[in-house]
Amino acid sequence: MTPEQVQTFFTRSDGSYLCARWGRPIVPVVFGVEDATLRVVKGAIEAVVVLANHKMAEHDPELGANLMVFFFRDWAELPQVPNLDRLVPDLGPLCARLEQAAANQYRFFRFDPDGAIKAAFVFLRMDAHLQAIAAEDLALAQAAQVICLWSDKAFAEISPLALIEGRVILRPDVAGIIRAVYAPQMPVVARDAAHALRVVARL
């Protein structure tokens, strides 16, 4: 993989380069699913955290849980969740825009002062398209997309997953980038495209 290819994963629509990783252990909580699906989602998150050589925990001292995954049927449901508007700014107008766009997923991040990911919120409106995806595959794709702050275009055209010998896995290039971004010598946040050179050196 070339530095230019890596850059496409972190170069945003406005042309800026930004890569950030979690600076604290990840504490997931999942809403709107049965226990069996809950275990699948948490298992996928744990698998990606292990890949990154990062950590999970039972409790975040500041937030309690810092990775919140919501499964629901209608965007209008989210503003009714108690206190969620305190964590996600302008939640009502955001949901109205997402409903108008017929969006079926959205991810929102919060950051520590050093730029590291502090919290992430994954919203999945279970339309016909998402319902047709196996729970394991949907969970793995979402876990991969919140382990780093990727470009808003990174997975717009192609999934982070691949089908290998009849089995769905994380794409090898995506897995390699995640491991490289979380290498101990790498910065928690990078805003210079030269960062891609350091990623490639660790692939």
mmCIF file with all atom_site columns, C-alpha atoms in Angstrom:
data_model
loop_
_atom_site.group_PDB
_atom_site.id
_atom_site.type_symbol
_atom_site.label_atom_id
_atom_site.label_alt_id
_atom_site.label_comp_id
_atom_site.label_asym_id
_atom_site.label_entity_id
_atom_site.label_seq_id
_atom_site.pdbx_PDB_ins_code
_atom_site.Cartn_x
_atom_site.Cartn_y
_atom_site.Cartn_z
_atom_site.occupancy
_atom_site.B_iso_or_equiv
_atom_site.pdbx_formal_charge
_atom_site.auth_seq_id
_atom_site.auth_comp_id
_atom_site.auth_asym_id
_atom_site.auth_atom_id
_atom_site.pdbx_PDB_model_num
ATOM 1   C CA . MET A 1 1   ? 0.000   0.000   0.000  1.00 0.00 ? 1   MET A CA 1
ATOM 2   C CA . THR A 1 2   ? 1.289   3.470   -0.906 1.00 0.00 ? 2   THR A CA 1
ATOM 3   C CA . PRO A 1 3   ? 1.179   6.616   1.260  1.00 0.00 ? 3   PRO A CA 1
ATOM 4   C CA . GLU A 1 4   ? -1.278  8.101   -1.240 1.00 0.00 ? 4   GLU A CA 1
ATOM 5   C CA . GLN A 1 5   ? -3.627  5.161   -0.735 1.00 0.00 ? 5   GLN A CA 1
ATOM 6   C CA . VAL A 1 6   ? -3.431  5.545   3.047  1.00 0.00 ? 6   VAL A CA 1
ATOM 7   C CA . GLN A 1 7   ? -4.088  9.279   2.724  1.00 0.00 ? 7   GLN A CA 1
ATOM 8   C CA . THR A 1 8   ? -7.452  8.589   1.078  1.00 0.00 ? 8   THR A CA 1
ATOM 9   C CA . PHE A 1 9   ? -8.632  6.945   4.307  1.00 0.00 ? 9   PHE A CA 1
ATOM 10  C CA . PHE A 1 10  ? -8.038  10.122  6.327  1.00 0.00 ? 10  PHE A CA 1
ATOM 11  C CA . THR A 1 11  ? -8.417  12.994  3.849  1.00 0.00 ? 11  THR A CA 1
ATOM 12  C CA . ARG A 1 12  ? -11.783 14.634  4.434  1.00 0.00 ? 12  ARG A CA 1
ATOM 13  C CA . SER A 1 13  ? -14.194 16.213  1.956  1.00 0.00 ? 13  SER A CA 1
ATOM 14  C CA . ASP A 1 14  ? -12.726 19.660  2.659  1.00 0.00 ? 14  ASP A CA 1
ATOM 15  C CA . GLY A 1 15  ? -9.236  18.409  1.759  1.00 0.00 ? 15  GLY A CA 1
ATOM 16  C CA . SER A 1 16  ? -7.906  18.346  5.333  1.00 0.00 ? 16  SER A CA 1
ATOM 17  C CA . TYR A 1 17  ? -6.045  15.346  6.734  1.00 0.00 ? 17  TYR A CA 1
ATOM 18  C CA . LEU A 1 18  ? -7.159  14.066  10.134 1.00 0.00 ? 18  LEU A CA 1
ATOM 19  C CA . CYS A 1 19  ? -6.569  10.762  11.866 1.00 0.00 ? 19  CYS A CA 1
ATOM 20  C CA . ALA A 1 20  ? -7.403  10.205  15.533 1.00 0.00 ? 20  ALA A CA 1
ATOM 21  C CA . ARG A 1 21  ? -7.493  7.130   17.742 1.00 0.00 ? 21  ARG A CA 1
ATOM 22  C CA . TRP A 1 22  ? -8.954  6.422   21.171 1.00 0.00 ? 22  TRP A CA 1
ATOM 23  C CA . GLY A 1 23  ? -6.935  7.779   24.074 1.00 0.00 ? 23  GLY A CA 1
ATOM 24  C CA . ARG A 1 24  ? -8.777  5.838   26.776 1.00 0.00 ? 24  ARG A CA 1
ATOM 25  C CA . PRO A 1 25  ? -10.145 2.304   27.210 1.00 0.00 ? 25  PRO A CA 1
ATOM 26  C CA . ILE A 1 26  ? -13.390 1.695   25.331 1.00 0.00 ? 26  ILE A CA 1
ATOM 27  C CA . VAL A 1 27  ? -16.527 1.029   27.358 1.00 0.00 ? 27  VAL A CA 1
ATOM 28  C CA . PRO A 1 28  ? -19.381 0.020   25.032 1.00 0.00 ? 28  PRO A CA 1
ATOM 29  C CA . VAL A 1 29  ? -23.101 0.000   25.706 1.00 0.00 ? 29  VAL A CA 1
ATOM 30  C CA . VAL A 1 30  ? -25.727 -1.118  23.181 1.00 0.00 ? 30  VAL A CA 1
ATOM 31  C CA . PHE A 1 31  ? -29.372 -0.053  23.047 1.00 0.00 ? 31  PHE A CA 1
ATOM 32  C CA . GLY A 1 32  ? -32.335 -1.494  21.168 1.00 0.00 ? 32  GLY A CA 1
ATOM 33  C CA . VAL A 1 33  ? -31.284 -5.121  20.685 1.00 0.00 ? 33  VAL A CA 1
ATOM 34  C CA . GLU A 1 34  ? -31.910 -8.481  22.316 1.00 0.00 ? 34  GLU A CA 1
ATOM 35  C CA . ASP A 1 35  ? -29.276 -10.134 24.486 1.00 0.00 ? 35  ASP A CA 1
ATOM 36  C CA . ALA A 1 36  ? -28.047 -12.415 21.696 1.00 0.00 ? 36  ALA A CA 1
ATOM 37  C CA . THR A 1 37  ? -27.383 -9.458  19.392 1.00 0.00 ? 37  THR A CA 1
ATOM 38  C CA . LEU A 1 38  ? -25.855 -7.507  22.258 1.00 0.00 ? 38  LEU A CA 1
ATOM 39  C CA . ARG A 1 39  ? -23.232 -10.235 22.666 1.00 0.00 ? 39  ARG A CA 1
ATOM 40  C CA . VAL A 1 40  ? -22.531 -10.164 18.920 1.00 0.00 ? 40  VAL A CA 1
ATOM 41  C CA . VAL A 1 41  ? -22.017 -6.395  18.886 1.00 0.00 ? 41  VAL A CA 1
ATOM 42  C CA . LYS A 1 42  ? -19.790 -6.367  21.956 1.00 0.00 ? 42  LYS A CA 1
ATOM 43  C CA . GLY A 1 43  ? -17.841 -9.325  20.557 1.00 0.00 ? 43  GLY A CA 1
ATOM 44  C CA . ALA A 1 44  ? -17.164 -7.445  17.323 1.00 0.00 ? 44  ALA A CA 1
ATOM 45  C CA . ILE A 1 45  ? -16.017 -4.364  19.226 1.00 0.00 ? 45  ILE A CA 1
ATOM 46  C CA . GLU A 1 46  ? -13.716 -6.497  21.365 1.00 0.00 ? 46  GLU A CA 1
ATOM 47  C CA . ALA A 1 47  ? -12.247 -8.195  18.282 1.00 0.00 ? 47  ALA A CA 1
ATOM 48  C CA . VAL A 1 48  ? -11.357 -4.846  16.688 1.00 0.00 ? 48  VAL A CA 1
ATOM 49  C CA . VAL A 1 49  ? -9.985  -3.486  19.982 1.00 0.00 ? 49  VAL A CA 1
ATOM 50  C CA . VAL A 1 50  ? -7.734  -6.558  20.262 1.00 0.00 ? 50  VAL A CA 1
ATOM 51  C CA . LEU A 1 51  ? -6.622  -6.042  16.655 1.00 0.00 ? 51  LEU A CA 1
ATOM 52  C CA . ALA A 1 52  ? -5.656  -2.477  17.522 1.00 0.00 ? 52  ALA A CA 1
ATOM 53  C CA . ASN A 1 53  ? -3.861  -3.648  20.683 1.00 0.00 ? 53  ASN A CA 1
ATOM 54  C CA . HIS A 1 54  ? -6.031  -1.180  22.587 1.00 0.00 ? 54  HIS A CA 1
ATOM 55  C CA . LYS A 1 55  ? -8.019  -1.800  25.792 1.00 0.00 ? 55  LYS A CA 1
ATOM 56  C CA . MET A 1 56  ? -11.613 -2.164  26.917 1.00 0.00 ? 56  MET A CA 1
ATOM 57  C CA . ALA A 1 57  ? -12.921 -1.466  30.403 1.00 0.00 ? 57  ALA A CA 1
ATOM 58  C CA . GLU A 1 58  ? -16.058 -1.903  32.488 1.00 0.00 ? 58  GLU A CA 1
ATOM 59  C CA . HIS A 1 59  ? -16.394 1.785   33.355 1.00 0.00 ? 59  HIS A CA 1
ATOM 60  C CA . ASP A 1 60  ? -15.162 5.162   32.120 1.00 0.00 ? 60  ASP A CA 1
ATOM 61  C CA . PRO A 1 61  ? -14.558 7.437   35.144 1.00 0.00 ? 61  PRO A CA 1
ATOM 62  C CA . GLU A 1 62  ? -15.898 10.499  33.305 1.00 0.00 ? 62  GLU A CA 1
ATOM 63  C CA . LEU A 1 63  ? -18.704 9.135   31.127 1.00 0.00 ? 63  LEU A CA 1
ATOM 64  C CA . GLY A 1 64  ? -19.534 5.681   32.467 1.00 0.00 ? 64  GLY A CA 1
ATOM 65  C CA . ALA A 1 65  ? -19.856 4.314   28.944 1.00 0.00 ? 65  ALA A CA 1
ATOM 66  C CA . ASN A 1 66  ? -18.034 6.043   26.097 1.00 0.00 ? 66  ASN A CA 1
ATOM 67  C CA . LEU A 1 67  ? -19.123 4.025   23.043 1.00 0.00 ? 67  LEU A CA 1
ATOM 68  C CA . MET A 1 68  ? -22.887 4.042   22.660 1.00 0.00 ? 68  MET A CA 1
ATOM 69  C CA . VAL A 1 69  ? -24.540 2.035   19.872 1.00 0.00 ? 69  VAL A CA 1
ATOM 70  C CA . PHE A 1 70  ? -28.227 2.636   19.157 1.00 0.00 ? 70  PHE A CA 1
ATOM 71  C CA . PHE A 1 71  ? -30.438 0.387   17.019 1.00 0.00 ? 71  PHE A CA 1
ATOM 72  C CA . PHE A 1 72  ? -33.842 1.889   16.165 1.00 0.00 ? 72  PHE A CA 1
ATOM 73  C CA . ARG A 1 73  ? -36.537 2.169   13.480 1.00 0.00 ? 73  ARG A CA 1
ATOM 74  C CA . ASP A 1 74  ? -37.038 5.906   13.074 1.00 0.00 ? 74  ASP A CA 1
ATOM 75  C CA . TRP A 1 75  ? -34.807 8.964   13.521 1.00 0.00 ? 75  TRP A CA 1
ATOM 76  C CA . ALA A 1 76  ? -37.630 10.620  15.489 1.00 0.00 ? 76  ALA A CA 1
ATOM 77  C CA . GLU A 1 77  ? -36.967 8.141   18.323 1.00 0.00 ? 77  GLU A CA 1
ATOM 78  C CA . LEU A 1 78  ? -33.525 9.522   19.197 1.00 0.00 ? 78  LEU A CA 1
ATOM 79  C CA . PRO A 1 79  ? -34.486 12.979  20.526 1.00 0.00 ? 79  PRO A CA 1
ATOM 80  C CA . GLN A 1 80  ? -36.756 11.167  23.008 1.00 0.00 ? 80  GLN A CA 1
ATOM 81  C CA . VAL A 1 81  ? -33.817 9.352   24.629 1.00 0.00 ? 81  VAL A CA 1
ATOM 82  C CA . PRO A 1 82  ? -33.239 11.032  28.030 1.00 0.00 ? 82  PRO A CA 1
ATOM 83  C CA . ASN A 1 83  ? -30.121 13.257  28.191 1.00 0.00 ? 83  ASN A CA 1
ATOM 84  C CA . LEU A 1 84  ? -28.834 12.189  24.748 1.00 0.00 ? 84  LEU A CA 1
ATOM 85  C CA . ASP A 1 85  ? -29.153 15.786  23.555 1.00 0.00 ? 85  ASP A CA 1
ATOM 86  C CA . ARG A 1 86  ? -26.598 16.738  26.228 1.00 0.00 ? 86  ARG A CA 1
ATOM 87  C CA . LEU A 1 87  ? -24.066 14.364  24.658 1.00 0.00 ? 87  LEU A CA 1
ATOM 88  C CA . VAL A 1 88  ? -24.856 14.995  20.979 1.00 0.00 ? 88  VAL A CA 1
ATOM 89  C CA . PRO A 1 89  ? -25.282 18.714  20.193 1.00 0.00 ? 89  PRO A CA 1
ATOM 90  C CA . ASP A 1 90  ? -28.305 19.825  18.143 1.00 0.00 ? 90  ASP A CA 1
ATOM 91  C CA . LEU A 1 91  ? -29.693 16.299  18.204 1.00 0.00 ? 91  LEU A CA 1
ATOM 92  C CA . GLY A 1 92  ? -33.182 17.281  17.060 1.00 0.00 ? 92  GLY A CA 1
ATOM 93  C CA . PRO A 1 93  ? -32.123 19.202  13.922 1.00 0.00 ? 93  PRO A CA 1
ATOM 94  C CA . LEU A 1 94  ? -29.509 16.520  13.184 1.00 0.00 ? 94  LEU A CA 1
ATOM 95  C CA . CYS A 1 95  ? -32.142 13.758  13.238 1.00 0.00 ? 95  CYS A CA 1
ATOM 96  C CA . ALA A 1 96  ? -34.429 15.850  11.031 1.00 0.00 ? 96  ALA A CA 1
ATOM 97  C CA . ARG A 1 97  ? -31.637 16.217  8.455  1.00 0.00 ? 97  ARG A CA 1
ATOM 98  C CA . LEU A 1 98  ? -30.806 12.511  8.590  1.00 0.00 ? 98  LEU A CA 1
ATOM 99  C CA . GLU A 1 99  ? -34.463 11.586  8.164  1.00 0.00 ? 99  GLU A CA 1
ATOM 100 C CA . GLN A 1 100 ? -34.798 13.919  5.184  1.00 0.00 ? 100 GLN A CA 1
ATOM 101 C CA . ALA A 1 101 ? -31.699 12.322  3.643  1.00 0.00 ? 101 ALA A CA 1
ATOM 102 C CA . ALA A 1 102 ? -33.119 8.820   4.286  1.00 0.00 ? 102 ALA A CA 1
ATOM 103 C CA . ALA A 1 103 ? -29.856 7.984   6.071  1.00 0.00 ? 103 ALA A CA 1
ATOM 104 C CA . ASN A 1 104 ? -29.631 4.622   7.818  1.00 0.00 ? 104 ASN A CA 1
ATOM 105 C CA . GLN A 1 105 ? -26.509 5.294   9.910  1.00 0.00 ? 105 GLN A CA 1
ATOM 106 C CA . TYR A 1 106 ? -24.552 8.093   11.511 1.00 0.00 ? 106 TYR A CA 1
ATOM 107 C CA . ARG A 1 107 ? -21.505 8.274   13.752 1.00 0.00 ? 107 ARG A CA 1
ATOM 108 C CA . PHE A 1 108 ? -20.647 11.155  16.076 1.00 0.00 ? 108 PHE A CA 1
ATOM 109 C CA . PHE A 1 109 ? -17.366 11.574  17.969 1.00 0.00 ? 109 PHE A CA 1
ATOM 110 C CA . ARG A 1 110 ? -16.258 13.613  20.960 1.00 0.00 ? 110 ARG A CA 1
ATOM 111 C CA . PHE A 1 111 ? -12.601 14.345  21.677 1.00 0.00 ? 111 PHE A CA 1
ATOM 112 C CA . ASP A 1 112 ? -10.267 14.930  24.606 1.00 0.00 ? 112 ASP A CA 1
ATOM 113 C CA . PRO A 1 113 ? -8.231  18.174  24.698 1.00 0.00 ? 113 PRO A CA 1
ATOM 114 C CA . ASP A 1 114 ? -5.283  16.419  23.023 1.00 0.00 ? 114 ASP A CA 1
ATOM 115 C CA . GLY A 1 115 ? -7.498  15.416  20.083 1.00 0.00 ? 115 GLY A CA 1
ATOM 116 C CA . ALA A 1 116 ? -7.828  11.727  21.030 1.00 0.00 ? 116 ALA A CA 1
ATOM 117 C CA . ILE A 1 117 ? -11.255 10.122  20.702 1.00 0.00 ? 117 ILE A CA 1
ATOM 118 C CA . LYS A 1 118 ? -13.106 10.487  24.007 1.00 0.00 ? 118 LYS A CA 1
ATOM 119 C CA . ALA A 1 119 ? -16.500 9.056   23.049 1.00 0.00 ? 119 ALA A CA 1
ATOM 120 C CA . ALA A 1 120 ? -18.382 7.789   20.007 1.00 0.00 ? 120 ALA A CA 1
ATOM 121 C CA . PHE A 1 121 ? -22.072 7.404   19.237 1.00 0.00 ? 121 PHE A CA 1
ATOM 122 C CA . VAL A 1 122 ? -23.272 4.995   16.551 1.00 0.00 ? 122 VAL A CA 1
ATOM 123 C CA . PHE A 1 123 ? -26.822 5.420   15.289 1.00 0.00 ? 123 PHE A CA 1
ATOM 124 C CA . LEU A 1 124 ? -28.273 2.646   13.124 1.00 0.00 ? 124 LEU A CA 1
ATOM 125 C CA . ARG A 1 125 ? -31.748 3.052   11.664 1.00 0.00 ? 125 ARG A CA 1
ATOM 126 C CA . MET A 1 126 ? -32.706 -0.499  10.815 1.00 0.00 ? 126 MET A CA 1
ATOM 127 C CA . ASP A 1 127 ? -34.138 -0.058  7.341  1.00 0.00 ? 127 ASP A CA 1
ATOM 128 C CA . ALA A 1 128 ? -34.493 -2.905  4.825  1.00 0.00 ? 128 ALA A CA 1
ATOM 129 C CA . HIS A 1 129 ? -30.851 -2.568  3.761  1.00 0.00 ? 129 HIS A CA 1
ATOM 130 C CA . LEU A 1 130 ? -29.386 -2.883  7.268  1.00 0.00 ? 130 LEU A CA 1
ATOM 131 C CA . GLN A 1 131 ? -31.847 -5.616  8.227  1.00 0.00 ? 131 GLN A CA 1
ATOM 132 C CA . ALA A 1 132 ? -30.576 -7.674  5.297  1.00 0.00 ? 132 ALA A CA 1
ATOM 133 C CA . ILE A 1 133 ? -27.030 -7.632  6.709  1.00 0.00 ? 133 ILE A CA 1
ATOM 134 C CA . ALA A 1 134 ? -26.039 -10.361 9.168  1.00 0.00 ? 134 ALA A CA 1
ATOM 135 C CA . ALA A 1 135 ? -25.695 -8.991  12.706 1.00 0.00 ? 135 ALA A CA 1
ATOM 136 C CA . GLU A 1 136 ? -22.068 -10.180 12.892 1.00 0.00 ? 136 GLU A CA 1
ATOM 137 C CA . ASP A 1 137 ? -21.155 -8.335  9.695  1.00 0.00 ? 137 ASP A CA 1
ATOM 138 C CA . LEU A 1 138 ? -22.969 -5.127  10.619 1.00 0.00 ? 138 LEU A CA 1
ATOM 139 C CA . ALA A 1 139 ? -21.355 -5.111  14.057 1.00 0.00 ? 139 ALA A CA 1
ATOM 140 C CA . LEU A 1 140 ? -17.858 -5.718  12.656 1.00 0.00 ? 140 LEU A CA 1
ATOM 141 C CA . ALA A 1 141 ? -18.241 -2.926  10.092 1.00 0.00 ? 141 ALA A CA 1
ATOM 142 C CA . GLN A 1 142 ? -19.397 -0.454  12.742 1.00 0.00 ? 142 GLN A CA 1
ATOM 143 C CA . ALA A 1 143 ? -16.643 -1.453  15.171 1.00 0.00 ? 143 ALA A CA 1
ATOM 144 C CA . ALA A 1 144 ? -14.032 -0.847  12.468 1.00 0.00 ? 144 ALA A CA 1
ATOM 145 C CA . GLN A 1 145 ? -15.493 2.564   11.688 1.00 0.00 ? 145 GLN A CA 1
ATOM 146 C CA . VAL A 1 146 ? -15.324 3.811   15.290 1.00 0.00 ? 146 VAL A CA 1
ATOM 147 C CA . ILE A 1 147 ? -11.882 2.469   16.268 1.00 0.00 ? 147 ILE A CA 1
ATOM 148 C CA . CYS A 1 148 ? -10.345 5.394   14.329 1.00 0.00 ? 148 CYS A CA 1
ATOM 149 C CA . LEU A 1 149 ? -11.573 8.720   13.060 1.00 0.00 ? 149 LEU A CA 1
ATOM 150 C CA . TRP A 1 150 ? -11.620 7.970   9.338  1.00 0.00 ? 150 TRP A CA 1
ATOM 151 C CA . SER A 1 151 ? -12.367 10.369  6.509  1.00 0.00 ? 151 SER A CA 1
ATOM 152 C CA . ASP A 1 152 ? -16.061 11.028  5.947  1.00 0.00 ? 152 ASP A CA 1
ATOM 153 C CA . LYS A 1 153 ? -15.449 9.527   2.479  1.00 0.00 ? 153 LYS A CA 1
ATOM 154 C CA . ALA A 1 154 ? -13.397 6.484   3.528  1.00 0.00 ? 154 ALA A CA 1
ATOM 155 C CA . PHE A 1 155 ? -16.186 3.917   3.313  1.00 0.00 ? 155 PHE A CA 1
ATOM 156 C CA . ALA A 1 156 ? -18.789 5.820   1.312  1.00 0.00 ? 156 ALA A CA 1
ATOM 157 C CA . GLU A 1 157 ? -18.262 3.673   -1.783 1.00 0.00 ? 157 GLU A CA 1
ATOM 158 C CA . ILE A 1 158 ? -16.785 0.458   -0.406 1.00 0.00 ? 158 ILE A CA 1
ATOM 159 C CA . SER A 1 159 ? -17.283 -1.497  2.819  1.00 0.00 ? 159 SER A CA 1
ATOM 160 C CA . PRO A 1 160 ? -14.506 -2.031  5.382  1.00 0.00 ? 160 PRO A CA 1
ATOM 161 C CA . LEU A 1 161 ? -15.367 -5.738  5.110  1.00 0.00 ? 161 LEU A CA 1
ATOM 162 C CA . ALA A 1 162 ? -14.387 -8.368  2.555  1.00 0.00 ? 162 ALA A CA 1
ATOM 163 C CA . LEU A 1 163 ? -15.684 -11.818 1.649  1.00 0.00 ? 163 LEU A CA 1
ATOM 164 C CA . ILE A 1 164 ? -12.874 -14.383 1.738  1.00 0.00 ? 164 ILE A CA 1
ATOM 165 C CA . GLU A 1 165 ? -13.656 -18.042 0.991  1.00 0.00 ? 165 GLU A CA 1
ATOM 166 C CA . GLY A 1 166 ? -17.275 -17.531 1.950  1.00 0.00 ? 166 GLY A CA 1
ATOM 167 C CA . ARG A 1 167 ? -16.426 -15.789 5.232  1.00 0.00 ? 167 ARG A CA 1
ATOM 168 C CA . VAL A 1 168 ? -16.843 -12.077 5.988  1.00 0.00 ? 168 VAL A CA 1
ATOM 169 C CA . ILE A 1 169 ? -13.736 -10.512 7.518  1.00 0.00 ? 169 ILE A CA 1
ATOM 170 C CA . LEU A 1 170 ? -12.263 -7.078  8.021  1.00 0.00 ? 170 LEU A CA 1
ATOM 171 C CA . ARG A 1 171 ? -10.474 -6.054  4.832  1.00 0.00 ? 171 ARG A CA 1
ATOM 172 C CA . PRO A 1 172 ? -6.721  -6.770  5.239  1.00 0.00 ? 172 PRO A CA 1
ATOM 173 C CA . ASP A 1 173 ? -5.762  -3.211  4.215  1.00 0.00 ? 173 ASP A CA 1
ATOM 174 C CA . VAL A 1 174 ? -8.154  -1.708  6.769  1.00 0.00 ? 174 VAL A CA 1
ATOM 175 C CA . ALA A 1 175 ? -6.941  -4.104  9.485  1.00 0.00 ? 175 ALA A CA 1
ATOM 176 C CA . GLY A 1 176 ? -3.327  -3.211  8.699  1.00 0.00 ? 176 GLY A CA 1
ATOM 177 C CA . ILE A 1 177 ? -4.018  0.515   8.937  1.00 0.00 ? 177 ILE A CA 1
ATOM 178 C CA . ILE A 1 178 ? -5.789  0.089   12.285 1.00 0.00 ? 178 ILE A CA 1
ATOM 179 C CA . ARG A 1 179 ? -2.820  -1.835  13.716 1.00 0.00 ? 179 ARG A CA 1
ATOM 180 C CA . ALA A 1 180 ? -0.386  0.788   12.376 1.00 0.00 ? 180 ALA A CA 1
ATOM 181 C CA . VAL A 1 181 ? -2.371  3.761   13.699 1.00 0.00 ? 181 VAL A CA 1
ATOM 182 C CA . TYR A 1 182 ? -2.372  2.189   17.178 1.00 0.00 ? 182 TYR A CA 1
ATOM 183 C CA . ALA A 1 183 ? 1.361   1.401   17.218 1.00 0.00 ? 183 ALA A CA 1
ATOM 184 C CA . PRO A 1 184 ? 2.822   2.828   20.465 1.00 0.00 ? 184 PRO A CA 1
ATOM 185 C CA . GLN A 1 185 ? 5.172   5.167   18.577 1.00 0.00 ? 185 GLN A CA 1
ATOM 186 C CA . MET A 1 186 ? 2.322   6.741   16.589 1.00 0.00 ? 186 MET A CA 1
ATOM 187 C CA . PRO A 1 187 ? 0.537   9.943   17.673 1.00 0.00 ? 187 PRO A CA 1
ATOM 188 C CA . VAL A 1 188 ? -3.014  9.808   19.008 1.00 0.00 ? 188 VAL A CA 1
ATOM 189 C CA . VAL A 1 189 ? -3.978  12.499  16.502 1.00 0.00 ? 189 VAL A CA 1
ATOM 190 C CA . ALA A 1 190 ? -2.380  13.529  13.201 1.00 0.00 ? 190 ALA A CA 1
ATOM 191 C CA . ARG A 1 191 ? -3.289  16.471  10.969 1.00 0.00 ? 191 ARG A CA 1
ATOM 192 C CA . ASP A 1 192 ? -0.376  16.256  8.542  1.00 0.00 ? 192 ASP A CA 1
ATOM 193 C CA . ALA A 1 193 ? -0.567  13.910  5.539  1.00 0.00 ? 193 ALA A CA 1
ATOM 194 C CA . ALA A 1 194 ? 3.035   12.860  6.255  1.00 0.00 ? 194 ALA A CA 1
ATOM 195 C CA . HIS A 1 195 ? 1.416   10.670  8.914  1.00 0.00 ? 195 HIS A CA 1
ATOM 196 C CA . ALA A 1 196 ? 0.495   8.305   6.064  1.00 0.00 ? 196 ALA A CA 1
ATOM 197 C CA . LEU A 1 197 ? 4.209   7.639   5.474  1.00 0.00 ? 197 LEU A CA 1
ATOM 198 C CA . ARG A 1 198 ? 4.560   6.453   9.064  1.00 0.00 ? 198 ARG A CA 1
ATOM 199 C CA . VAL A 1 199 ? 1.472   4.245   8.686  1.00 0.00 ? 199 VAL A CA 1
ATOM 200 C CA . VAL A 1 200 ? 2.897   2.615   5.548  1.00 0.00 ? 200 VAL A CA 1
ATOM 201 C CA . ALA A 1 201 ? 6.189   1.960   7.328  1.00 0.00 ? 201 ALA A CA 1
ATOM 202 C CA . ARG A 1 202 ? 4.271   -0.155  9.853  1.00 0.00 ? 202 ARG A CA 1
ATOM 203 C CA . LEU A 1 203 ? 2.137   -2.160  7.423  1.00 0.00 ? 203 LEU A CA 1
#
